XYZ file of C-alpha atoms in Angstrom:
672
model
C 104.813 27.079 13.999
C 105.380 28.163 17.475
C 107.335 24.903 18.053
C 109.526 25.407 15.055
C 110.323 29.247 15.980
C 111.142 27.735 19.644
C 113.765 25.154 18.205
C 115.022 27.660 16.201
C 115.590 30.259 19.138
C 117.081 27.326 21.027
C 119.687 26.708 18.243
C 120.495 30.555 18.161
C 121.164 30.520 21.737
C 123.174 27.321 21.715
C 125.358 29.076 19.281
C 125.482 32.230 21.527
C 126.337 30.004 24.787
C 129.229 28.576 22.922
C 130.560 32.039 21.529
C 130.189 33.537 24.998
C 132.156 30.483 26.568
C 135.026 31.337 23.859
C 135.441 34.359 25.468
C 134.715 33.638 29.026
C 136.281 30.379 29.562
C 136.201 30.609 33.305
C 132.542 30.041 33.137
C 131.523 26.217 31.897
C 129.234 26.339 28.921
C 126.395 24.283 30.536
C 126.121 27.176 33.325
C 125.959 29.704 30.232
C 123.424 27.763 28.347
C 121.307 27.773 31.789
C 121.487 31.470 32.368
C 120.395 31.983 28.684
C 117.379 29.728 29.367
C 116.338 31.715 32.589
C 116.639 34.979 30.684
C 114.510 33.504 27.821
C 111.951 32.551 30.388
C 112.109 35.850 32.103
C 111.709 37.853 29.188
C 108.870 36.074 27.341
C 106.973 36.116 30.937
C 107.410 32.740 32.280
C 107.655 31.008 28.946
C 108.680 27.146 29.542
C 108.657 23.647 27.492
C 106.987 21.127 29.525
C 109.529 18.160 29.867
C 107.361 15.223 29.878
C 110.107 12.389 31.282
C 109.338 9.698 28.669
C 110.132 11.758 25.254
C 113.192 13.758 27.357
C 114.543 10.254 27.995
C 113.960 9.195 24.584
C 115.407 12.249 22.644
C 117.981 13.258 24.608
C 119.032 10.403 27.344
C 119.120 7.551 24.906
C 121.581 9.098 22.479
C 123.772 10.476 24.743
C 124.191 7.610 26.809
C 124.460 5.244 23.784
C 127.191 7.273 22.542
C 128.898 7.212 26.065
C 128.867 3.331 25.802
C 130.292 3.884 22.325
C 133.295 5.578 23.578
C 133.761 4.660 27.294
C 137.174 2.749 27.654
C 136.104 -0.968 28.081
C 139.102 -1.757 30.289
C 138.353 1.014 32.646
C 134.922 0.128 32.735
C 135.930 -3.600 34.076
C 138.572 -2.283 35.956
C 136.583 0.080 37.780
C 133.368 -2.165 38.000
C 133.275 -2.024 41.785
C 133.251 1.627 42.105
C 131.065 2.082 39.211
C 128.327 -0.064 40.527
C 128.871 1.199 43.926
C 128.390 4.849 42.963
C 125.499 3.927 40.614
C 123.408 1.485 42.779
C 124.375 1.709 46.328
C 125.422 5.323 46.581
C 121.728 5.818 44.954
C 120.185 3.919 47.520
C 121.948 5.692 50.483
C 121.284 9.041 48.919
C 117.561 8.264 48.518
C 117.438 7.045 52.142
C 119.753 9.418 53.989
C 118.553 12.436 51.749
C 114.976 11.547 52.221
C 115.120 11.626 56.193
C 117.454 14.604 56.131
C 114.794 16.583 53.951
C 112.048 15.096 56.038
C 113.745 16.383 59.312
C 114.878 19.894 57.916
C 110.957 20.135 56.340
C 108.449 18.336 58.349
C 105.777 19.591 55.736
C 107.212 17.232 53.239
C 106.033 13.577 53.801
C 108.845 11.077 54.368
C 107.749 8.813 51.186
C 107.726 12.288 49.168
C 111.401 13.135 50.382
C 112.440 9.996 49.654
C 111.170 10.648 46.089
C 112.886 13.963 46.030
C 116.458 12.509 47.166
C 115.937 9.819 44.778
C 115.632 12.070 41.602
C 118.510 14.136 43.109
C 120.861 10.828 43.014
C 121.689 10.742 39.172
C 125.162 12.630 38.386
C 125.532 14.590 34.952
C 128.560 14.075 33.417
C 128.066 16.699 30.735
C 128.522 19.687 32.831
C 131.670 18.088 34.472
C 133.012 17.453 31.139
C 132.576 21.053 30.284
C 134.574 22.087 33.758
C 137.015 19.392 32.723
C 138.009 21.185 29.734
C 139.647 24.111 31.194
C 141.263 22.268 34.354
C 142.988 19.284 34.664
C 140.907 16.491 36.459
C 142.473 13.048 37.126
C 141.598 10.735 34.293
C 140.433 8.090 37.122
C 137.748 10.665 38.377
C 136.539 11.493 35.014
C 136.001 7.675 33.936
C 134.435 7.119 37.426
C 131.922 9.969 36.876
C 131.143 8.715 33.348
C 130.909 5.363 34.128
C 128.320 5.460 37.086
C 126.224 8.123 34.836
C 125.617 5.292 32.423
C 123.806 3.266 35.345
C 122.609 5.913 37.904
C 119.928 7.468 35.471
C 118.019 4.257 35.529
C 118.625 3.494 39.305
C 117.577 6.851 40.126
C 114.589 7.033 37.981
C 113.464 3.588 39.105
C 113.746 4.584 42.731
C 111.758 7.915 42.208
C 109.105 6.315 40.319
C 108.342 3.588 43.349
C 108.445 6.816 45.611
C 106.022 9.023 43.860
C 103.867 5.597 43.195
C 103.849 5.399 47.053
C 102.904 8.999 47.769
C 100.020 8.676 44.996
C 98.630 5.318 45.853
C 99.649 4.859 49.752
C 101.183 1.542 48.918
C 104.739 0.231 49.041
C 106.328 -3.009 48.775
C 110.017 -3.221 49.020
C 110.190 -6.927 47.687
C 108.189 -5.864 44.620
C 110.446 -2.816 44.181
C 113.819 -5.045 44.198
C 112.178 -7.479 41.965
C 111.317 -4.870 39.323
C 114.477 -3.222 39.491
C 116.296 -6.507 39.112
C 113.744 -7.191 36.055
C 114.286 -3.690 34.514
C 117.929 -4.081 34.577
C 118.372 -7.753 33.427
C 116.063 -7.391 30.718
C 116.814 -4.341 29.625
C 120.762 -5.242 29.356
C 119.822 -8.554 27.412
C 117.595 -6.222 25.055
C 120.572 -3.903 24.425
C 122.727 -6.826 23.732
C 120.172 -8.645 21.177
C 118.743 -5.447 19.458
C 122.128 -4.026 18.956
C 123.057 -7.300 16.981
C 119.973 -7.333 15.257
C 120.481 -3.654 13.782
C 124.053 -4.862 13.058
C 122.563 -7.873 10.894
C 120.135 -5.593 9.151
C 123.103 -3.506 8.207
C 125.192 -6.266 6.769
C 122.462 -7.906 5.107
C 121.563 -4.747 3.378
C 125.616 -4.673 2.315
C 125.406 -8.000 1.103
C 122.461 -7.136 -1.368
C 124.409 -4.732 -2.691
C 123.073 -1.557 -0.842
C 126.207 0.282 0.200
C 124.912 3.734 0.481
C 127.037 5.023 3.322
C 124.014 8.019 4.088
C 121.755 4.996 4.173
C 123.906 2.932 6.721
C 124.430 5.821 8.825
C 120.992 7.025 9.593
C 120.467 3.420 10.602
C 123.518 3.834 13.174
C 121.547 6.993 14.212
C 118.228 5.545 14.669
C 119.634 2.558 16.610
C 119.494 4.049 20.281
C 116.158 5.423 19.494
C 114.693 2.184 18.409
C 116.354 0.348 21.345
C 114.829 2.443 23.956
C 111.457 2.313 22.370
C 111.263 -1.302 22.017
C 112.798 -1.873 25.497
C 110.593 0.927 27.406
C 107.200 0.203 25.379
C 107.008 -3.575 24.227
C 108.789 -5.225 27.735
C 108.850 -2.154 30.213
C 112.357 -2.770 31.011
C 114.968 -0.077 31.381
C 115.640 1.705 28.193
C 118.624 3.609 29.758
C 120.528 0.274 30.189
C 119.385 -1.226 27.244
C 120.987 1.888 25.068
C 124.170 1.811 27.148
C 124.809 -1.757 26.581
C 123.787 -1.242 22.915
C 126.471 1.197 22.705
C 129.220 -0.824 23.849
C 128.144 -3.402 21.484
C 128.284 -1.279 18.744
C 132.005 -0.420 19.958
C 133.026 -3.981 19.802
C 131.553 -4.686 16.500
C 132.628 -1.309 15.068
C 136.583 -2.272 15.837
C 136.364 -5.389 13.597
C 134.596 -3.610 10.701
C 136.166 -0.134 10.634
C 138.449 -0.862 7.685
C 135.684 -2.572 5.850
C 132.899 0.245 6.383
C 135.647 3.224 6.716
C 133.643 5.616 4.479
C 130.220 4.643 6.777
C 132.364 5.324 10.031
C 133.870 8.620 9.056
C 130.167 9.930 7.896
C 128.465 8.506 11.087
C 130.886 10.081 13.296
C 130.551 13.639 11.240
C 126.866 13.311 11.949
C 127.013 12.100 15.770
C 129.345 14.833 16.485
C 126.557 17.606 15.046
C 123.855 15.574 17.118
C 125.643 15.548 20.532
C 126.532 18.966 20.096
C 122.870 20.238 19.457
C 121.401 17.720 22.286
C 123.801 18.426 24.915
C 123.205 22.343 24.575
C 119.602 22.098 24.178
C 119.396 19.981 27.376
C 120.736 22.748 29.563
C 118.986 25.338 27.648
C 115.868 23.525 28.771
C 116.730 23.247 32.134
C 117.334 26.916 32.326
C 113.570 27.667 30.777
C 112.039 25.437 33.160
C 113.868 26.658 36.521
C 111.922 30.205 36.902
C 108.523 28.163 36.386
C 109.578 25.603 38.803
C 110.583 28.298 41.493
C 107.827 30.719 40.521
C 104.941 28.993 42.888
C 107.155 28.770 45.810
C 108.273 32.393 45.456
C 104.818 33.667 44.979
C 103.198 31.499 47.995
C 103.085 33.915 51.155
C 103.178 31.185 53.422
C 106.812 30.357 52.519
C 109.433 32.686 53.376
C 111.833 33.093 50.256
C 115.041 33.253 52.049
C 114.059 29.841 54.112
C 113.357 28.350 50.941
C 116.847 29.168 49.502
C 117.919 27.945 52.989
C 116.643 24.712 52.719
C 117.715 24.496 49.066
C 121.260 24.717 50.426
C 120.909 22.553 53.367
C 119.430 19.869 50.932
C 122.365 20.360 48.216
C 125.151 20.168 50.985
C 123.500 17.173 52.347
C 123.317 15.351 49.146
C 127.024 16.156 48.456
C 128.034 15.162 52.051
C 126.367 11.749 51.713
C 128.533 11.292 48.177
C 131.653 12.479 49.868
C 131.380 10.123 53.028
C 130.539 7.121 50.561
C 133.601 7.959 48.216
C 135.711 8.483 50.980
C 135.129 5.457 52.785
C 135.181 3.226 49.703
C 138.427 4.800 48.684
C 139.841 3.627 51.844
C 138.128 -0.120 51.494
C 139.782 -0.362 47.863
C 143.038 0.851 49.181
C 143.296 -1.888 51.770
C 142.107 -4.478 49.494
C 144.652 -3.793 46.853
C 148.456 -4.802 46.644
C 151.003 -2.134 47.472
C 151.451 0.462 44.841
C 148.129 -0.650 42.760
C 145.883 2.195 44.347
C 147.150 5.708 45.628
C 146.362 6.181 49.145
C 142.937 8.163 49.529
C 142.954 11.601 50.799
C 140.452 14.413 51.900
C 141.441 16.328 48.612
C 140.647 13.497 45.980
C 137.360 12.746 47.960
C 136.111 16.352 47.820
C 137.290 16.398 43.865
C 135.057 13.126 43.423
C 132.337 14.637 45.416
C 132.163 17.850 43.737
C 132.148 15.886 40.123
C 128.919 14.807 41.353
C 126.611 17.706 39.424
C 123.135 17.347 39.162
C 121.437 18.169 35.865
C 118.597 17.747 33.156
C 117.615 14.229 34.357
C 117.143 15.683 37.794
C 114.699 18.222 36.128
C 112.963 16.291 33.566
C 112.047 13.541 36.509
C 110.834 16.120 39.097
C 108.729 17.985 36.523
C 106.790 14.565 35.825
C 105.441 14.421 39.427
C 101.623 14.385 39.207
C 99.432 17.067 40.737
C 96.829 14.961 42.528
C 97.286 11.725 44.261
C 94.756 8.686 43.957
C 92.356 9.994 46.899
C 92.110 13.411 44.858
C 93.922 15.679 47.111
C 97.138 17.555 45.681
C 100.614 16.108 45.840
C 102.220 17.046 49.219
C 104.473 20.261 48.783
C 105.039 19.546 44.780
C 105.764 23.247 44.434
C 108.762 23.433 47.199
C 110.014 19.861 45.665
C 110.300 21.499 42.366
C 112.029 24.656 44.226
C 114.398 22.452 45.539
C 115.273 20.504 42.952
C 116.309 23.336 40.474
C 117.779 25.175 43.638
C 120.181 21.703 44.199
C 121.126 21.609 40.223
C 122.209 25.320 40.088
C 124.189 24.900 43.753
C 125.835 21.776 42.581
C 126.981 23.511 39.213
C 127.940 26.893 40.900
C 129.946 24.902 43.769
C 131.710 22.868 41.132
C 132.486 25.665 38.867
C 134.064 27.667 41.999
C 135.709 24.988 43.832
C 136.938 22.279 41.294
C 139.670 24.547 39.637
C 140.990 25.204 43.309
C 141.305 21.498 44.012
C 143.024 20.688 40.722
C 145.741 23.070 41.088
C 148.957 21.006 41.697
C 147.263 17.580 40.231
C 146.202 14.508 41.823
C 148.530 12.738 44.502
C 151.158 10.562 42.661
C 150.194 11.880 39.482
C 153.251 12.525 37.161
C 153.919 16.103 35.645
C 152.875 16.583 31.945
C 156.400 16.662 30.056
C 154.639 16.647 26.952
C 154.337 19.784 24.597
C 151.338 21.957 24.617
C 148.800 20.849 21.717
C 148.621 24.352 20.084
C 152.736 24.019 20.333
C 152.663 20.686 18.557
C 150.114 22.136 15.978
C 152.094 24.989 15.445
C 155.201 22.711 14.587
C 153.200 20.792 12.145
C 152.203 23.705 10.104
C 155.356 25.292 9.947
C 156.560 21.973 8.360
C 153.729 22.479 5.989
C 154.629 25.751 4.925
C 158.444 25.056 4.762
C 157.195 21.987 2.792
C 155.401 24.080 0.005
C 158.524 26.391 -0.261
C 160.398 23.404 -1.397
C 158.191 22.346 -3.923
C 157.314 26.117 -5.342
C 158.388 26.603 -8.869
C 157.597 29.247 -11.529
C 154.831 27.026 -12.707
C 153.107 26.359 -9.656
C 153.944 29.638 -7.744
C 150.411 30.866 -7.698
C 148.844 27.798 -6.363
C 151.902 27.674 -3.848
C 151.311 30.970 -2.622
C 147.685 30.670 -2.223
C 148.017 27.532 -0.299
C 150.618 29.140 1.848
C 148.173 31.870 2.571
C 145.725 29.185 3.767
C 148.235 27.503 5.829
C 149.554 30.872 7.695
C 145.665 31.623 8.355
C 145.725 28.308 10.203
C 148.996 28.947 11.969
C 148.104 32.270 13.335
C 145.513 31.102 15.780
C 147.726 28.494 16.717
C 150.327 30.739 17.545
C 148.170 33.498 19.741
C 146.925 30.554 21.748
C 150.280 28.726 22.025
C 151.733 32.467 22.701
C 149.014 33.297 25.264
C 150.405 30.570 27.551
C 154.059 31.657 27.226
C 156.083 34.153 29.257
C 158.166 35.716 26.343
C 154.633 36.302 24.657
C 155.141 40.294 24.908
C 158.532 39.855 23.465
C 157.631 37.822 20.627
C 155.140 40.123 19.587
C 157.380 43.029 20.036
C 160.115 41.332 17.897
C 157.222 40.774 14.633
C 156.200 44.572 15.522
C 159.749 45.849 15.218
C 160.380 43.558 11.996
C 157.383 45.081 10.453
C 158.557 48.577 10.926
C 162.190 47.908 9.829
C 160.817 46.589 6.725
C 158.584 50.019 5.961
C 161.666 52.170 6.627
C 163.460 50.224 3.789
C 160.179 50.758 1.443
C 159.989 54.161 2.698
C 163.796 54.914 1.679
C 163.334 53.205 -1.687
C 160.416 55.455 -2.592
C 161.916 58.791 -1.358
C 165.092 57.466 -3.579
C 162.811 57.396 -6.621
C 161.502 60.734 -5.829
C 164.738 62.031 -5.625
C 165.639 60.800 -8.864
C 162.584 61.952 -10.581
C 160.941 58.558 -11.113
C 157.423 59.871 -9.806
C 155.299 63.030 -9.527
C 154.287 64.784 -6.219
C 151.148 63.626 -6.124
C 151.811 59.728 -6.517
C 154.817 60.380 -3.798
C 152.335 61.847 -1.032
C 149.980 58.611 -1.948
C 152.717 56.410 -1.036
C 153.713 58.321 1.709
C 150.366 58.547 3.254
C 149.904 54.772 2.872
C 152.933 54.090 4.885
C 152.135 56.180 7.455
C 148.865 54.310 7.828
C 150.393 51.159 7.951
C 152.777 52.178 10.982
C 149.827 53.618 12.610
C 148.482 49.981 12.733
C 151.835 48.771 14.216
C 151.346 51.422 16.929
C 151.807 49.875 20.435
C 150.201 53.022 21.577
C 146.485 52.850 22.481
C 146.325 56.382 22.848
C 148.241 57.027 19.355
C 145.555 54.615 17.946
C 142.469 56.175 19.599
C 143.246 59.805 18.285
C 143.986 58.001 14.787
C 140.622 56.530 14.591
C 138.430 59.036 16.003
C 140.538 62.181 14.392
C 140.587 63.725 11.122
C 142.989 60.903 9.984
C 139.943 58.708 9.253
C 139.061 61.043 6.491
C 142.679 60.964 5.364
C 143.176 57.568 5.257
C 139.848 57.009 3.036
C 141.434 59.686 0.224
C 144.697 58.035 0.478
C 143.276 54.396 0.028
C 141.278 55.925 -3.078
C 144.540 57.326 -4.528
C 146.696 54.576 -3.505
C 144.404 51.855 -5.392
C 144.314 54.182 -8.307
C 147.870 54.390 -8.478
C 148.705 50.801 -7.638
C 146.408 50.067 -10.604
C 148.844 52.140 -13.119
C 151.799 50.146 -14.497
C 153.707 52.768 -13.226
C 152.876 52.974 -9.664
C 152.602 49.116 -9.623
C 156.121 48.615 -10.848
C 157.319 51.246 -8.159
C 155.546 49.175 -5.242
C 156.722 45.839 -6.333
C 160.217 47.255 -6.041
C 160.096 48.805 -2.725
C 158.356 45.616 -1.468
C 161.409 43.774 -3.194
C 163.528 46.029 -1.396
C 162.215 45.264 1.957
C 162.281 41.633 1.376
C 165.780 41.396 0.357
C 166.764 43.319 3.880
C 164.519 41.078 5.777
C 166.526 37.976 4.293
C 169.836 39.374 5.292
C 168.825 39.406 8.719
C 168.773 35.521 9.011
C 171.300 34.428 11.431
C 170.325 30.543 11.577
C 168.829 30.638 15.075
C 165.512 30.547 16.574
C 164.811 34.314 15.724
C 164.701 33.188 11.951
C 161.206 32.011 12.241
C 159.666 35.553 13.345
C 161.367 37.018 10.416
C 160.085 34.139 8.104
C 156.377 35.150 9.026
C 157.040 38.754 7.816
C 158.837 37.601 5.066
C 155.955 35.444 3.752
C 153.519 38.496 4.218
C 155.800 40.473 1.585
C 156.244 37.383 -0.720
C 152.515 37.139 -0.940
C 152.054 41.111 -1.493
C 154.833 40.870 -4.380
C 152.900 38.033 -5.919
C 149.518 39.825 -5.781
C 150.977 42.528 -7.382
C 152.855 41.042 -9.964
C 149.544 39.269 -11.029
C 150.423 35.799 -9.921
C 148.063 35.499 -7.416
C 145.231 35.114 -9.503
C 141.713 34.160 -8.541
C 140.253 30.606 -9.036
C 141.319 28.643 -12.056
C 141.176 24.817 -12.836
C 145.196 24.575 -13.379
C 145.614 26.584 -9.970
C 142.896 24.378 -8.105
C 144.706 20.919 -9.565
C 148.374 22.658 -8.507
C 147.040 23.092 -5.092
C 145.506 19.741 -4.635
C 148.911 18.181 -5.616
C 150.884 20.448 -3.466
C 148.290 20.110 -0.536
C 148.681 15.757 -0.794
C 152.573 16.349 -0.661
C 152.061 18.724 2.445
C 150.273 16.106 4.213
C 152.704 13.464 3.951
C 155.232 16.236 5.453
C 152.911 16.949 8.166
C 152.320 13.117 9.234
C 155.725 12.543 8.972
C 156.575 15.690 11.495
C 153.791 13.933 13.880
C 155.352 10.566 13.739
C 158.952 12.363 14.372
C 157.521 14.026 17.545
C 155.549 11.240 18.713
C 158.846 8.861 18.636
C 161.036 11.672 20.095
C 158.465 11.560 22.997
C 157.428 15.437 22.376
C 153.620 14.361 22.207
C 151.571 11.626 23.397
C 149.649 9.092 21.460
C 146.078 10.878 22.104
C 147.857 14.220 20.818
C 149.313 12.459 17.732
C 145.780 10.836 16.926
C 143.921 14.272 17.133
C 146.921 15.963 14.940
C 146.371 12.857 12.379
C 142.596 13.347 12.322
C 142.773 17.096 11.616
C 144.994 16.081 8.588
C 142.624 13.054 7.495
C 139.625 15.488 7.551
C 141.543 17.920 5.314
C 142.737 15.186 3.041
C 138.986 13.732 2.837
C 137.664 17.319 1.648
C 140.493 17.191 -0.633
C 139.624 14.054 -2.459
C 135.779 14.580 -1.975
C 133.840 14.535 -5.079
C 130.131 15.184 -5.060
C 127.671 12.986 -6.306
C 124.138 13.760 -7.174
């Protein structure tokens, strides 16, 4: 029961962290999740979850790396093979040796071999945190691909180096020859097993299809199970690298999927939807677990009276800077080597800035924490593992240090773009989405007639709700946003003035009694208050006696609206405002703003006339027909924008993907 409650609590924190990141985008989601984990651990008096390396690698690392292998661009993987292998193997060795000597020199109490172990487990990078930072800033695509590529391999190389260093500390024995042989065996055997096992899983799926077993859910489950099975077989039975095996398995799956996408379309769509949920949960929980374990990892060092806390923090900073310095030196000199070896114009000239960007993307994360927590408490002789608590403290400190440094400095270095990189001349994604949604609404208007008016207004209402967030996000980036909002507000005010004029004229002609007139007037005043740009006016309106008047007027307004006489007057008032707004159109860009206000009035009139009825089978069928027509128009607009060079291929794919998802939902029929 405690485990179940813990899992539910982690999922709640996962949701909370993403909501917080929406409102505070400057802080990466990963950092927010670590902070929540730390707060939980402190709030529940040192609560933590033990991260056993084996199950952590199986549950988290295996599926995450398998997915990375599925989607890593193979042409980039091949073209950057030198840089990727250099970072994943040579840089790991340099970090282990250089970092080990640095740690031992700065902290002599940590034996050299134990220092090698700490440096080795600090060598794997964590691309998930970097991806979170990259979502809000512009990082060069080459840098992102290199970080993702090296992370496919350096988890394995870093863990192997760490395990050998720890074994050397525990047993007092180390053989370089055996270490090189074992690493080669684990790497090659893991790669071969990943290839073979992935092919076997694919053969099983196709054999089931030949037997007539075509349940898409069953086949999706087999795909989800694949990385776990590959990892278990590789690690437990042949003692090779399960990390390398799942990466190769993911790449093989990607190659086979390209040849069967059309044949297994339903399965692929379902599997991708499941994977997106699984990966969202795993990525988030990894950093929550990291935060949960940081306080307990640091507790022993903080409580130790023989270790000065300020000095311990200083040690963590020195180790963190040293690890990043090794990465910077390697990255810069390797970039110079590639530049001199390449033909003229093939590779940009390396700069200090580009090397710094690549250095700061080397954020350490959950694999480091999981590995360092697996350090045994005692050695073979029965004595304690030397400075275990301090090693845990330094690992946690370096993880936080690299995350915070990347969060602060990567946005600064990314300003102005990478050297030689062209300025993005394509539309902002929110602007492109806005254009598509406007086409959809216009298409509904074209297809609307007396028979399908109810369905058309309901569908326009749905698309308007989709359009508003896109407009808000796009408008937030536009310098003329205040002017846009001001024009829309002014149009609403003018329309309300027309409504008031009509109602006052009806009252003057004796078309309503005084009580009804006062209710209409009060309702109009309340609508004007909502449009007020004055924060002070809104404040006094909300906290003053107007709150009571609002509730009273609202009740009376509804009572009159239910009467045929009051409803008729209200409809005519709205129609008067609508005719006035339509007369304001001048055939220029401002017509778009007028049209939004007109649409609000049309929906209001439809509701009062009873044409916006609730659910009916006929209305739903008409909405489905209209929605399919609208999707054709949206796709045509996307093709037009792509052909005109307004959007790039990736943007077009994302827009089409959103339409395809709505289409799948529209055509979906539930089966028991």
